[in-house]
PDB file of C-alpha atoms in Angstrom:
ATOM      1  CA  SER M1230     104.098  95.586 136.285  1.00 54.00           C
ATOM      2  CA  MET M1231     104.912  99.321 136.135  1.00 48.00           C
ATOM      3  CA  PHE M1232     105.954 101.025 132.717  1.00 47.00           C
ATOM      4  CA  GLY M1233     108.281 104.608 132.273  1.00 42.00           C
ATOM      5  CA  GLY M1234     106.675 107.493 133.051  1.00 41.00           C
ATOM      6  CA  GLN M1235     106.064 110.219 129.843  1.00 41.00           C
ATOM      7  CA  GLY M1236     107.859 112.830 131.232  1.00 40.00           C
ATOM      8  CA  PHE M1237     106.962 116.306 133.077  1.00 36.00           C
ATOM      9  CA  GLY M1238     103.530 117.676 131.643  1.00 44.00           C
ATOM     10  CA  GLY M1239     103.233 121.462 130.719  1.00 43.00           C
ATOM     11  CA  SER M1240     105.615 124.161 129.064  1.00 44.00           C
ATOM     12  CA  GLY M1241     106.452 127.557 128.927  1.00 47.00           C
ATOM     13  CA  SER M1242     105.022 129.426 131.763  1.00 53.00           C
ATOM     14  CA  GLY M1243     102.897 126.908 133.149  1.00 62.00           C
ATOM     15  CA  PRO M1244     103.411 124.639 136.152  1.00 74.00           C
ATOM     16  CA  ARG M1245     105.504 121.697 135.770  1.00 90.00           C
ATOM     17  CA  ARG M1246     103.852 118.452 136.263  1.00 93.00           C
ATOM     18  CA  THR M1247     105.545 115.228 137.948  1.00 95.00           C
ATOM     19  CA  PRO M1248     105.397 112.114 135.454  1.00 95.00           C
ATOM     20  CA  ASP M1249     102.706 109.740 134.556  1.00 96.00           C
ATOM     21  CA  ILE M1250     103.257 106.448 136.256  1.00 95.00           C
ATOM     22  CA  GLY M1251     102.015 103.516 133.977  1.00 94.00           C
ATOM     23  CA  TYR M1252     100.728  99.996 134.901  1.00 92.00           C
ATOM     24  CA  GLU M1253     100.341  96.860 132.978  1.00 94.00           C
ATOM     25  CA  MET M1254      97.681  94.427 134.224  1.00 95.00           C
ATOM     26  CA  GLU M1255      97.690  91.333 132.711  1.00 96.00           C
ATOM     27  CA  VAL M1256      93.880  90.148 132.559  1.00 97.00           C
ATOM     28  CA  SER M1257      93.115  86.496 131.207  1.00 97.00           C
ATOM     29  CA  LEU M1258      90.855  85.845 127.983  1.00 97.00           C
ATOM     30  CA  GLU M1259      88.341  84.029 130.301  1.00 97.00           C
ATOM     31  CA  GLU M1260      88.025  87.669 132.677  1.00 97.00           C
ATOM     32  CA  ILE M1261      88.087  89.726 129.554  1.00 96.00           C
ATOM     33  CA  PHE M1262      85.152  87.717 128.048  1.00 96.00           C
ATOM     34  CA  SER M1263      82.738  88.309 131.013  1.00 95.00           C
ATOM     35  CA  GLY M1264      84.451  91.410 132.304  1.00 95.00           C
ATOM     36  CA  CYS M1265      85.817  91.987 135.816  1.00 96.00           C
ATOM     37  CA  SER M1266      86.995  94.187 138.512  1.00 96.00           C
ATOM     38  CA  ARG M1267      90.310  94.704 139.889  1.00 95.00           C
ATOM     39  CA  ASN M1268      91.661  96.812 142.615  1.00 95.00           C
ATOM     40  CA  ILE M1269      95.256  98.106 142.513  1.00 94.00           C
ATOM     41  CA  ARG M1270      96.960  99.488 145.269  1.00 94.00           C
ATOM     42  CA  TYR M1271      99.852 101.920 144.689  1.00 95.00           C
ATOM     43  CA  GLU M1272     101.877 103.841 147.657  1.00 95.00           C
ATOM     44  CA  GLN M1273     102.022 107.603 146.556  1.00 96.00           C
ATOM     45  CA  ASP M1274     104.340 109.790 147.388  1.00 95.00           C
ATOM     46  CA  VAL M1275     102.480 112.963 149.114  1.00 96.00           C
ATOM     47  CA  VAL M1276     103.877 116.498 149.994  1.00 95.00           C
ATOM     48  CA  CYS M1277     104.110 116.605 153.931  1.00 93.00           C
ATOM     49  CA  ARG M1278     101.478 118.029 155.284  1.00 91.00           C
ATOM     50  CA  SER M1279     102.917 119.282 158.338  1.00 88.00           C
ATOM     51  CA  CYS M1280     106.061 120.967 156.624  1.00 89.00           C
ATOM     52  CA  GLN M1281     104.037 121.499 153.171  1.00 88.00           C
ATOM     53  CA  GLY M1282     107.266 119.697 151.456  1.00 88.00           C
ATOM     54  CA  ARG M1283     109.957 121.898 153.052  1.00 85.00           C
ATOM     55  CA  GLY M1284     111.495 119.044 154.953  1.00 87.00           C
ATOM     56  CA  ALA M1285     111.545 121.744 158.125  1.00 87.00           C
ATOM     57  CA  THR M1286     109.290 123.381 160.280  1.00 84.00           C
ATOM     58  CA  ARG M1287     111.760 126.120 161.499  1.00 86.00           C
ATOM     59  CA  ILE M1288     114.377 127.414 158.687  1.00 85.00           C
ATOM     60  CA  GLU M1289     116.609 130.340 159.292  1.00 88.00           C
ATOM     61  CA  THR M1290     117.548 132.464 156.593  1.00 89.00           C
ATOM     62  CA  CYS M1291     121.824 131.473 155.346  1.00 89.00           C
ATOM     63  CA  ALA M1292     124.208 133.507 157.535  1.00 88.00           C
ATOM     64  CA  ARG M1293     126.706 133.097 154.764  1.00 87.00           C
ATOM     65  CA  CYS M1294     125.034 133.985 151.673  1.00 91.00           C
ATOM     66  CA  ARG M1295     122.181 136.233 153.660  1.00 88.00           C
ATOM     67  CA  GLY M1296     119.707 134.119 151.658  1.00 87.00           C
ATOM     68  CA  GLN M1297     120.472 134.918 148.143  1.00 90.00           C
ATOM     69  CA  GLY M1298     121.752 131.286 147.836  1.00 89.00           C
ATOM     70  CA  VAL M1299     125.158 132.258 145.908  1.00 91.00           C
ATOM     71  CA  ILE M1300     128.436 133.601 147.200  1.00 89.00           C
ATOM     72  CA  VAL M1301     130.772 135.890 145.433  1.00 88.00           C
ATOM     73  CA  GLU M1302     134.428 135.405 145.627  1.00 86.00           C
ATOM     74  CA  GLU M1303     137.620 137.285 144.196  1.00 83.00           C
ATOM     75  CA  LYS M1304     140.416 135.425 142.752  1.00 82.00           C
ATOM     76  CA  GLN M1305     143.615 136.853 141.564  1.00 76.00           C
ATOM     77  CA  VAL M1306     144.557 136.279 138.388  1.00 75.00           C
ATOM     78  CA  ALA M1307     147.526 138.512 137.744  1.00 78.00           C
ATOM     79  CA  TYR M1308     149.544 141.163 139.455  1.00 78.00           C
ATOM     80  CA  GLY M1309     146.893 144.144 140.353  1.00 74.00           C
ATOM     81  CA  TYR M1310     144.335 142.077 138.538  1.00 81.00           C
ATOM     82  CA  TYR M1311     141.374 140.466 140.281  1.00 79.00           C
ATOM     83  CA  GLN M1312     138.303 138.207 139.137  1.00 84.00           C
ATOM     84  CA  ARG M1313     134.813 138.059 140.969  1.00 85.00           C
ATOM     85  CA  ILE M1314     133.817 134.547 140.794  1.00 88.00           C
ATOM     86  CA  GLN M1315     130.198 133.828 141.598  1.00 90.00           C
ATOM     87  CA  ARG M1316     129.043 130.292 142.830  1.00 91.00           C
ATOM     88  CA  MET M1317     126.501 128.158 144.970  1.00 93.00           C
ATOM     89  CA  CYS M1318     126.764 128.569 148.412  1.00 92.00           C
ATOM     90  CA  PRO M1319     128.185 125.892 149.558  1.00 91.00           C
ATOM     91  CA  ALA M1320     126.548 126.269 153.585  1.00 87.00           C
ATOM     92  CA  CYS M1321     122.614 126.087 152.279  1.00 85.00           C
ATOM     93  CA  GLY M1322     123.585 124.175 149.276  1.00 86.00           C
ATOM     94  CA  GLY M1323     121.980 127.442 147.091  1.00 87.00           C
ATOM     95  CA  GLN M1324     118.870 127.567 148.897  1.00 85.00           C
ATOM     96  CA  GLY M1325     119.348 130.446 151.097  1.00 87.00           C
ATOM     97  CA  ALA M1326     118.014 129.030 153.963  1.00 85.00           C
ATOM     98  CA  THR M1327     119.276 126.594 156.650  1.00 86.00           C
ATOM     99  CA  VAL M1328     117.673 124.437 159.170  1.00 84.00           C
ATOM    100  CA  PRO M1329     119.006 124.747 162.535  1.00 87.00           C
ATOM    101  CA  PRO M1330     119.200 121.594 164.994  1.00 86.00           C
ATOM    102  CA  GLY M1331     115.992 119.985 165.994  1.00 84.00           C
ATOM    103  CA  GLY M1332     114.103 122.102 162.740  1.00 85.00           C
ATOM    104  CA  HIS M1333     113.715 119.029 160.698  1.00 87.00           C
ATOM    105  CA  CYS M1334     110.059 117.929 160.539  1.00 89.00           C
ATOM    106  CA  SER M1335     109.348 115.016 162.335  1.00 88.00           C
ATOM    107  CA  GLY M1336     106.418 113.987 160.091  1.00 88.00           C
ATOM    108  CA  CYS M1337     108.596 113.194 157.124  1.00 90.00           C
ATOM    109  CA  ARG M1338     112.036 113.064 158.387  1.00 88.00           C
ATOM    110  CA  GLY M1339     112.917 115.948 156.392  1.00 87.00           C
ATOM    111  CA  SER M1340     112.472 114.472 152.861  1.00 89.00           C
ATOM    112  CA  GLY M1341     109.323 116.679 152.185  1.00 91.00           C
ATOM    113  CA  LEU M1342     107.433 113.647 151.305  1.00 94.00           C
ATOM    114  CA  THR M1343     105.379 110.927 152.973  1.00 94.00           C
ATOM    115  CA  GLN M1344     103.785 107.765 151.427  1.00 94.00           C
ATOM    116  CA  ARG M1345     100.215 106.784 151.331  1.00 95.00           C
ATOM    117  CA  PRO M1346      98.345 103.907 149.910  1.00 96.00           C
ATOM    118  CA  ILE M1347      95.577 104.466 147.514  1.00 96.00           C
ATOM    119  CA  ASP M1348      93.582 102.734 145.510  1.00 96.00           C
ATOM    120  CA  LEU M1349      92.930 102.321 142.009  1.00 96.00           C
ATOM    121  CA  PRO M1350      89.583 100.970 141.060  1.00 97.00           C
ATOM    122  CA  VAL M1351      89.477  99.266 137.567  1.00 96.00           C
ATOM    123  CA  GLU M1352      86.455  98.222 135.308  1.00 96.00           C
ATOM    124  CA  VAL M1353      87.400  95.823 132.854  1.00 96.00           C
ATOM    125  CA  PRO M1354      83.987  95.722 130.231  1.00 95.00           C
ATOM    126  CA  PRO M1355      83.488  92.413 128.537  1.00 95.00           C
ATOM    127  CA  ASN M1356      85.391  92.236 125.517  1.00 96.00           C
ATOM    128  CA  CYS M1357      87.799  94.995 126.492  1.00 96.00           C
ATOM    129  CA  PRO M1358      90.381  96.017 123.691  1.00 95.00           C
ATOM    130  CA  ASP M1359      93.919  94.790 124.298  1.00 93.00           C
ATOM    131  CA  ARG M1360      96.200  97.600 125.693  1.00 94.00           C
ATOM    132  CA  GLN M1361      93.038  99.781 126.938  1.00 95.00           C
ATOM    133  CA  HIS M1362      93.941 102.457 128.831  1.00 96.00           C
ATOM    134  CA  PHE M1363      92.183 103.506 132.088  1.00 97.00           C
ATOM    135  CA  VAL M1364      93.769 107.055 133.600  1.00 97.00           C
ATOM    136  CA  PHE M1365      93.326 107.835 136.960  1.00 97.00           C
ATOM    137  CA  GLN M1366      94.241 111.713 136.904  1.00 96.00           C
ATOM    138  CA  GLY M1367      96.279 113.653 139.527  1.00 95.00           C
ATOM    139  CA  LYS M1368      97.337 110.040 141.422  1.00 96.00           C
ATOM    140  CA  ALA M1369     100.481 110.189 140.330  1.00 96.00           C
ATOM    141  CA  ASP M1370     103.629 111.123 143.199  1.00 96.00           C
ATOM    142  CA  GLU M1371     103.083 114.459 144.300  1.00 94.00           C
ATOM    143  CA  SER M1372     105.903 117.285 144.631  1.00 93.00           C
ATOM    144  CA  PRO M1373     106.233 120.548 145.605  1.00 90.00           C
ATOM    145  CA  GLY M1374     105.457 123.339 143.191  1.00 88.00           C
ATOM    146  CA  MET M1375     104.363 120.784 140.958  1.00 92.00           C
ATOM    147  CA  GLU M1376     100.741 119.698 139.317  1.00 95.00           C
ATOM    148  CA  THR M1377     100.584 116.161 140.113  1.00 95.00           C
ATOM    149  CA  GLY M1378     100.881 113.403 137.560  1.00 96.00           C
ATOM    150  CA  ASN M1379      98.506 110.448 136.183  1.00 97.00           C
ATOM    151  CA  ILE M1380      98.236 106.726 136.835  1.00 96.00           C
ATOM    152  CA  ILE M1381      97.547 105.481 133.571  1.00 97.00           C
ATOM    153  CA  VAL M1382      96.480 101.573 133.717  1.00 96.00           C
ATOM    154  CA  GLU M1383      96.782  99.582 130.670  1.00 96.00           C
ATOM    155  CA  VAL M1384      95.148  95.979 130.140  1.00 96.00           C
ATOM    156  CA  ARG M1385      97.290  93.266 128.612  1.00 95.00           C
ATOM    157  CA  GLU M1386      95.666  90.174 127.476  1.00 95.00           C
ATOM    158  CA  LYS M1387      97.323  86.964 128.751  1.00 95.00           C
ATOM    159  CA  LYS M1388      97.971  84.567 125.757  1.00 93.00           C
ATOM    160  CA  HIS M1389      94.898  81.775 125.932  1.00 95.00           C
ATOM    161  CA  PRO M1390      96.041  78.121 125.389  1.00 95.00           C
ATOM    162  CA  LEU M1391      93.472  77.515 123.269  1.00 95.00           C
ATOM    163  CA  PHE M1392      91.092  80.812 122.018  1.00 95.00           C
ATOM    164  CA  SER M1393      92.284  84.139 120.346  1.00 92.00           C
ATOM    165  CA  ARG M1394      90.212  86.895 119.254  1.00 93.00           C
ATOM    166  CA  ILE M1395      90.153  87.919 115.731  1.00 88.00           C
ATOM    167  CA  GLY M1396      88.228  91.560 114.517  1.00 86.00           C
ATOM    168  CA  GLU M1397      86.430  93.111 117.130  1.00 89.00           C
ATOM    169  CA  ASP M1398      84.128  90.041 118.340  1.00 91.00           C
ATOM    170  CA  SER M1399      85.456  86.584 116.952  1.00 90.00           C
ATOM    171  CA  LEU M1400      87.166  83.856 118.736  1.00 92.00           C
ATOM    172  CA  LEU M1401      89.190  81.597 116.651  1.00 91.00           C
ATOM    173  CA  LEU M1402      90.078  78.136 117.817  1.00 91.00           C
ATOM    174  CA  THR M1403      92.457  75.926 116.299  1.00 91.00           C
ATOM    175  CA  GLN M1404      91.362  71.974 116.538  1.00 92.00           C
ATOM    176  CA  HIS M1405      92.982  68.826 115.635  1.00 93.00           C
ATOM    177  CA  VAL M1406      90.945  65.874 114.258  1.00 91.00           C
ATOM    178  CA  SER M1407      91.815  62.557 113.267  1.00 90.00           C
ATOM    179  CA  LEU M1408      91.677  61.912 109.576  1.00 89.00           C
ATOM    180  CA  LEU M1409      89.179  58.800 110.623  1.00 87.00           C
ATOM    181  CA  ASP M1410      86.981  62.108 112.246  1.00 89.00           C
ATOM    182  CA  ALA M1411      87.811  64.492 109.342  1.00 89.00           C
ATOM    183  CA  LEU M1412      86.044  61.894 106.800  1.00 87.00           C
ATOM    184  CA  SER M1413      83.291  60.453 108.468  1.00 86.00           C
ATOM    185  CA  GLY M1414      82.494  63.366 110.438  1.00 85.00           C
ATOM    186  CA  VAL M1415      83.897  65.435 113.637  1.00 88.00           C
ATOM    187  CA  ARG M1416      82.455  65.473 117.081  1.00 89.00           C
ATOM    188  CA  PHE M1417      84.677  67.455 119.555  1.00 90.00           C
ATOM    189  CA  THR M1418      83.685  69.128 123.259  1.00 91.00           C
ATOM    190  CA  VAL M1419      86.084  72.162 124.586  1.00 92.00           C
ATOM    191  CA  LYS M1420      85.400  74.187 127.459  1.00 94.00           C
ATOM    192  CA  HIS M1421      84.259  77.765 126.489  1.00 94.00           C
ATOM    193  CA  LEU M1422      85.135  80.845 127.962  1.00 95.00           C
ATOM    194  CA  ASP M1423      82.156  81.254 129.843  1.00 93.00           C
ATOM    195  CA  GLY M1424      83.252  77.911 131.672  1.00 93.00           C
ATOM    196  CA  GLN M1425      80.665  75.542 130.162  1.00 92.00           C
ATOM    197  CA  ASP M1426      81.234  72.768 127.621  1.00 92.00           C
ATOM    198  CA  LEU M1427      80.612  73.450 123.892  1.00 92.00           C
ATOM    199  CA  GLU M1428      79.999  70.064 121.907  1.00 92.00           C
ATOM    200  CA  VAL M1429      80.551  71.394 118.469  1.00 91.00           C
ATOM    201  CA  SER M1430      79.950  68.467 115.474  1.00 89.00           C
ATOM    202  CA  CYS M1431      79.806  68.142 112.016  1.00 85.00           C
ATOM    203  CA  ALA M1432      77.845  66.234 109.817  1.00 81.00           C
ATOM    204  CA  GLU M1433      78.687  62.807 109.146  1.00 81.00           C
ATOM    205  CA  SER M1434      78.630  63.484 104.948  1.00 82.00           C
ATOM    206  CA  GLN M1435      80.751  66.772 105.272  1.00 85.00           C
ATOM    207  CA  VAL M1436      84.678  65.765 104.551  1.00 87.00           C
ATOM    208  CA  VAL M1437      87.216  68.388 106.627  1.00 88.00           C
ATOM    209  CA  ARG M1438      90.123  69.362 104.805  1.00 89.00           C
ATOM    210  CA  PRO M1439      93.596  70.825 106.420  1.00 90.00           C
ATOM    211  CA  GLY M1440      92.738  74.226 107.050  1.00 86.00           C
ATOM    212  CA  ASP M1441      89.381  74.238 107.011  1.00 88.00           C
ATOM    213  CA  VAL M1442      87.437  77.218 109.226  1.00 90.00           C
ATOM    214  CA  TRP M1443      83.804  76.430 110.406  1.00 88.00           C
ATOM    215  CA  VAL M1444      81.560  78.868 111.847  1.00 90.00           C
ATOM    216  CA  VAL M1445      79.576  78.199 115.346  1.00 90.00           C
ATOM    217  CA  LYS M1446      77.191  81.001 115.184  1.00 90.00           C
ATOM    218  CA  GLY M1447      76.633  82.963 118.463  1.00 90.00           C
ATOM    219  CA  LYS M1448      79.523  81.385 120.320  1.00 92.00           C
ATOM    220  CA  GLY M1449      82.075  84.243 120.294  1.00 93.00           C
ATOM    221  CA  MET M1450      82.658  87.271 122.393  1.00 95.00           C
ATOM    222  CA  PRO M1451      80.236  89.689 123.234  1.00 95.00           C
ATOM    223  CA  ARG M1452      79.898  92.370 121.390  1.00 93.00           C
ATOM    224  CA  ARG M1453      80.443  95.687 122.705  1.00 89.00           C
ATOM    225  CA  GLY M1454      77.916  98.124 124.196  1.00 83.00           C
ATOM    226  CA  GLY M1455      75.884  96.205 126.289  1.00 78.00           C
ATOM    227  CA  SER M1456      73.685  94.525 123.438  1.00 81.00           C
ATOM    228  CA  GLY M1457      73.465  91.018 124.850  1.00 86.00           C
ATOM    229  CA  ARG M1458      74.604  89.638 121.458  1.00 92.00           C
ATOM    230  CA  TYR M1459      77.319  87.536 120.822  1.00 93.00           C
ATOM    231  CA  GLY M1460      80.146  87.105 117.527  1.00 91.00           C
ATOM    232  CA  ASP M1461      81.104  84.055 116.219  1.00 91.00           C
ATOM    233  CA  LEU M1462      83.578  81.309 117.131  1.00 91.00           C
ATOM    234  CA  LEU M1463      85.539  80.223 114.011  1.00 91.00           C
ATOM    235  CA  VAL M1464      87.179  76.783 114.102  1.00 91.00           C
ATOM    236  CA  ARG M1465      90.351  76.330 111.758  1.00 90.00           C
ATOM    237  CA  PHE M1466      90.729  72.302 111.176  1.00 90.00           C
ATOM    238  CA  GLU M1467      94.113  70.838 111.521  1.00 92.00           C
ATOM    239  CA  VAL M1468      94.018  67.179 110.096  1.00 93.00           C
ATOM    240  CA  ASP M1469      96.412  64.666 111.526  1.00 92.00           C
ATOM    241  CA  PHE M1470      97.510  62.123 109.131  1.00 87.00           C
ATOM    242  CA  PRO M1471      98.860  58.605 110.545  1.00 83.00           C
ATOM    243  CA  GLU M1472     102.532  58.055 109.996  1.00 82.00           C
ATOM    244  CA  SER M1473     101.876  54.296 108.658  1.00 79.00           C
ATOM    245  CA  LEU M1474      99.137  52.303 107.929  1.00 75.00           C
ATOM    246  CA  PRO M1475      98.720  48.504 108.772  1.00 76.00           C
ATOM    247  CA  SER M1476      99.324  45.904 105.924  1.00 76.00           C
ATOM    248  CA  VAL M1477      96.290  44.663 104.021  1.00 72.00           C
ATOM    249  CA  SER M1478      95.648  41.093 103.966  1.00 72.00           C
ATOM    250  CA  GLY M1479      94.532  39.538 101.100  1.00 70.00           C
ATOM    251  CA  GLU M1480      95.428  40.155  97.423  1.00 67.00           C
ATOM    252  CA  ALA M1481      93.684  43.138  97.421  1.00 69.00           C
ATOM    253  CA  SER M1482      95.662  46.459  97.935  1.00 74.00           C
ATOM    254  CA  ARG M1483      94.746  49.164 100.053  1.00 72.00           C
ATOM    255  CA  ARG M1484      94.197  51.539  97.508  1.00 73.00           C
ATOM    256  CA  GLU M1485      91.812  48.846  95.796  1.00 77.00           C
ATOM    257  CA  LEU M1486      89.934  48.769  99.488  1.00 74.00           C
ATOM    258  CA  LEU M1487      89.415  52.202  99.601  1.00 75.00           C
ATOM    259  CA  ARG M1488      88.725  53.701  96.021  1.00 74.00           C
ATOM    260  CA  PRO M1489      85.428  52.934  95.759  1.00 76.00           C
ATOM    261  CA  MET M1490      84.787  54.457  99.156  1.00 71.00           C
ATOM    262  CA  LEU M1491      86.940  57.626  98.601  1.00 72.00           C
ATOM    263  CA  ASP M1492      87.250  58.243  94.837  1.00 69.00           C
ATOM    264  CA  PRO M1493      85.568  55.801  92.365  1.00 74.00           C
ATOM    265  CA  LYS M1494      86.904  57.530  89.813  1.00 76.00           C
ATOM    266  CA  ALA M1495      90.425  57.296  90.777  1.00 69.00           C
ATOM    267  CA  PRO M1496      92.713  54.846  88.231  1.00 73.00           C
ATOM    268  CA  ALA M1497      93.759  51.208  89.879  1.00 67.00           C
ATOM    269  CA  SER M1498      97.222  52.676  90.625  1.00 64.00           C
ATOM    270  CA  PRO M1499      98.369  56.104  91.377  1.00 61.00           C
ATOM    271  CA  GLY M1500      99.733  58.393  88.385  1.00 57.00           C
ATOM    272  CA  GLN M1501      98.110  56.199  85.820  1.00 56.00           C
ATOM    273  CA  SER M1502      94.860  57.022  83.829  1.00 52.00           C
ATOM    274  CA  SER M1503      91.903  54.883  83.500  1.00 51.00           C
ATOM    275  CA  SER M1504      93.140  54.010  79.909  1.00 51.00           C
ATOM    276  CA  GLY M1505      97.037  52.731  81.237  1.00 49.00           C
ATOM    277  CA  ARG M1506      98.631  55.549  80.436  1.00 50.00           C
ATOM    278  CA  ARG M1507     100.748  57.770  82.492  1.00 47.00           C
ATOM    279  CA  TRP M1508     100.286  61.451  82.490  1.00 44.00           C
ATOM    280  CA  PHE M1509     102.501  63.468  80.494  1.00 44.00           C
ATOM    281  CA  GLY M1510     101.862  61.243  77.756  1.00 45.00           C
ATOM    282  CA  GLY M1511     104.295  58.657  78.785  1.00 46.00           C
ATOM    283  CA  ARG M1512     103.450  54.978  79.103  1.00 48.00           C
ATOM    284  CA  GLU M1513     104.236  52.654  82.009  1.00 49.00           C
ATOM    285  CA  GLY M1514     107.802  51.955  82.026  1.00 51.00           C
ATOM    286  CA  GLY M1515     108.897  54.927  79.947  1.00 54.00           C
ATOM    287  CA  ALA M1516     109.225  57.170  83.455  1.00 55.00           C
ATOM    288  CA  GLN M1517     112.577  57.099  85.761  1.00 50.00           C
ATOM    289  CA  ALA M1518     111.616  55.707  88.730  1.00 51.00           C
ATOM    290  CA  ALA M1519     112.300  57.917  91.760  1.00 48.00           C
ATOM    291  CA  GLN M1520     110.781  57.137  95.295  1.00 47.00           C
ATOM    292  CA  ALA M1521     109.881  59.610  97.391  1.00 44.00           C
ATOM    293  CA  SER M1522     110.458  59.912 101.902  1.00 55.00           C
ATOM    294  CA  LYS M1523     109.349  62.120 104.162  1.00 57.00           C
ATOM    295  CA  ALA M1524     111.289  65.416 104.819  1.00 60.00           C
ATOM    296  CA  THR M1525     113.065  66.265 107.912  1.00 74.00           C
ATOM    297  CA  GLU M1526     111.303  68.387 110.420  1.00 77.00           C
ATOM    298  CA  ARG M1527     114.074  70.892 109.738  1.00 80.00           C
ATOM    299  CA  THR M1528     113.824  70.784 106.136  1.00 74.00           C
ATOM    300  CA  ALA M1529     109.701  70.865 106.540  1.00 69.00           C
ATOM    301  CA  LYS M1530     110.286  74.266 108.719  1.00 78.00           C
ATOM    302  CA  GLN M1531     112.420  75.787 105.947  1.00 76.00           C
ATOM    303  CA  VAL M1532     110.043  75.368 103.254  1.00 69.00           C
ATOM    304  CA  GLU M1533     107.268  76.523 105.623  1.00 76.00           C
ATOM    305  CA  ARG M1534     109.616  79.991 106.278  1.00 82.00           C
ATOM    306  CA  SER M1535     110.124  80.423 102.644  1.00 78.00           C
ATOM    307  CA  LEU M1536     106.363  80.383 101.614  1.00 75.00           C
ATOM    308  CA  GLU M1537     105.690  82.803 104.366  1.00 83.00           C
ATOM    309  CA  THR M1538     108.414  84.959 102.886  1.00 87.00           C
ATOM    310  CA  LYS M1539     107.261  84.758  99.355  1.00 81.00           C
ATOM    311  CA  LYS M1540     104.036  85.216 100.894  1.00 84.00           C
ATOM    312  CA  PHE M1541     105.334  88.355 102.214  1.00 82.00           C
ATOM    313  CA  GLU M1542     107.028  89.525  99.136  1.00 83.00           C
ATOM    314  CA  GLU M1543     104.078  89.296  97.233  1.00 84.00           C
ATOM    315  CA  TRP M1544     102.018  91.060  99.701  1.00 83.00           C
ATOM    316  CA  ALA M1545     104.648  94.037  99.842  1.00 83.00           C
ATOM    317  CA  ALA M1546     104.567  94.048  95.773  1.00 83.00           C
ATOM    318  CA  GLN M1547     100.619  94.491  96.112  1.00 84.00           C
ATOM    319  CA  HIS M1548     100.929  97.101  98.529  1.00 79.00           C
ATOM    320  CA  ARG M1549     103.639  99.300  96.638  1.00 80.00           C
ATOM    321  CA  GLU M1550     101.690  98.925  93.424  1.00 81.00           C
ATOM    322  CA  SER M1551      98.362  99.904  95.236  1.00 79.00           C
ATOM    323  CA  ARG M1552     100.446 103.150  96.689  1.00 75.00           C
ATOM    324  CA  ARG M1553     101.347 103.980  93.263  1.00 74.00           C
ATOM    325  CA  SER M1554      98.273 103.370  91.743  1.00 71.00           C
ATOM    326  CA  SER M1555      96.788 105.844  94.049  1.00 67.00           C
ATOM    327  CA  SER M1556      99.476 108.257  93.746  1.00 63.00           C
ATOM    328  CA  ASN M1557      98.690 108.331  90.260  1.00 59.00           C
ATOM    329  CA  VAL M1558      95.135 108.852  90.392  1.00 57.00           C
ATOM    330  CA  GLU M1559      95.627 111.888  92.976  1.00 53.00           C
TER     331      GLU M1559
END
């Protein structure tokens, strides 16, 4: 897709330049990973070679303005008083010349311009930065008496459903795992950007917590410069907890069954210490009972937005304080 031209080049007495033309080229993350070649076909306006952009093969001096492009008329404004008014010649449109019958250029049909297709080969290197510009000088549309502008191709990275780039050569993958896998060892397979299946595993003895970030060395983006080395793949885990658990048969509670395996030092009931005393100094039965229930999705999103706003406000305050400190040092 095209984006806006960038105006005329040159200033002062220098030659004017036709507008630069921008072209947005969407490229997938897989193509950026390995590098790719694209060819863009553009229909360029070029000055007609038959008439040199004049639009005619025969031109005659305008008979009405005698080639001046303007005419002078006298207008009476009062008795005995006349005003001389200069205006553009209506016969030639201010050009000072006219085209006689049959004199229009057949090659451009009088427009002074023709079109021709041009190819713009774009070589996208591996791990090309997003919004990288490739400039083709003098390939924009031509216009008589003006320098020709440039065509600027801008690489736009398509959003990938799994991976995203972080920094210069790292890849980020957000992976959802079940609570069982998080507690007993994670193993999953994902199709990498090179088209190969990548199996990622964690040791059974290691517990994956929500928000944990694990590193897979050498499975990120290729490092720029053609060194043949690769960055790292960062895996951020989201643990999916079950909505509910099935009832436990027998006299033992679910907590009694899970406690030896998950937290042997935990009290026998929630909120109770090993001495039987509840937290904050109160004994059992001394606190007011309040049953909790899961918040609605809307409420949960409001909490998330509030936390994000608070985090941004804290960052902004730290940034202002840092700038203030820097100013005082200077």
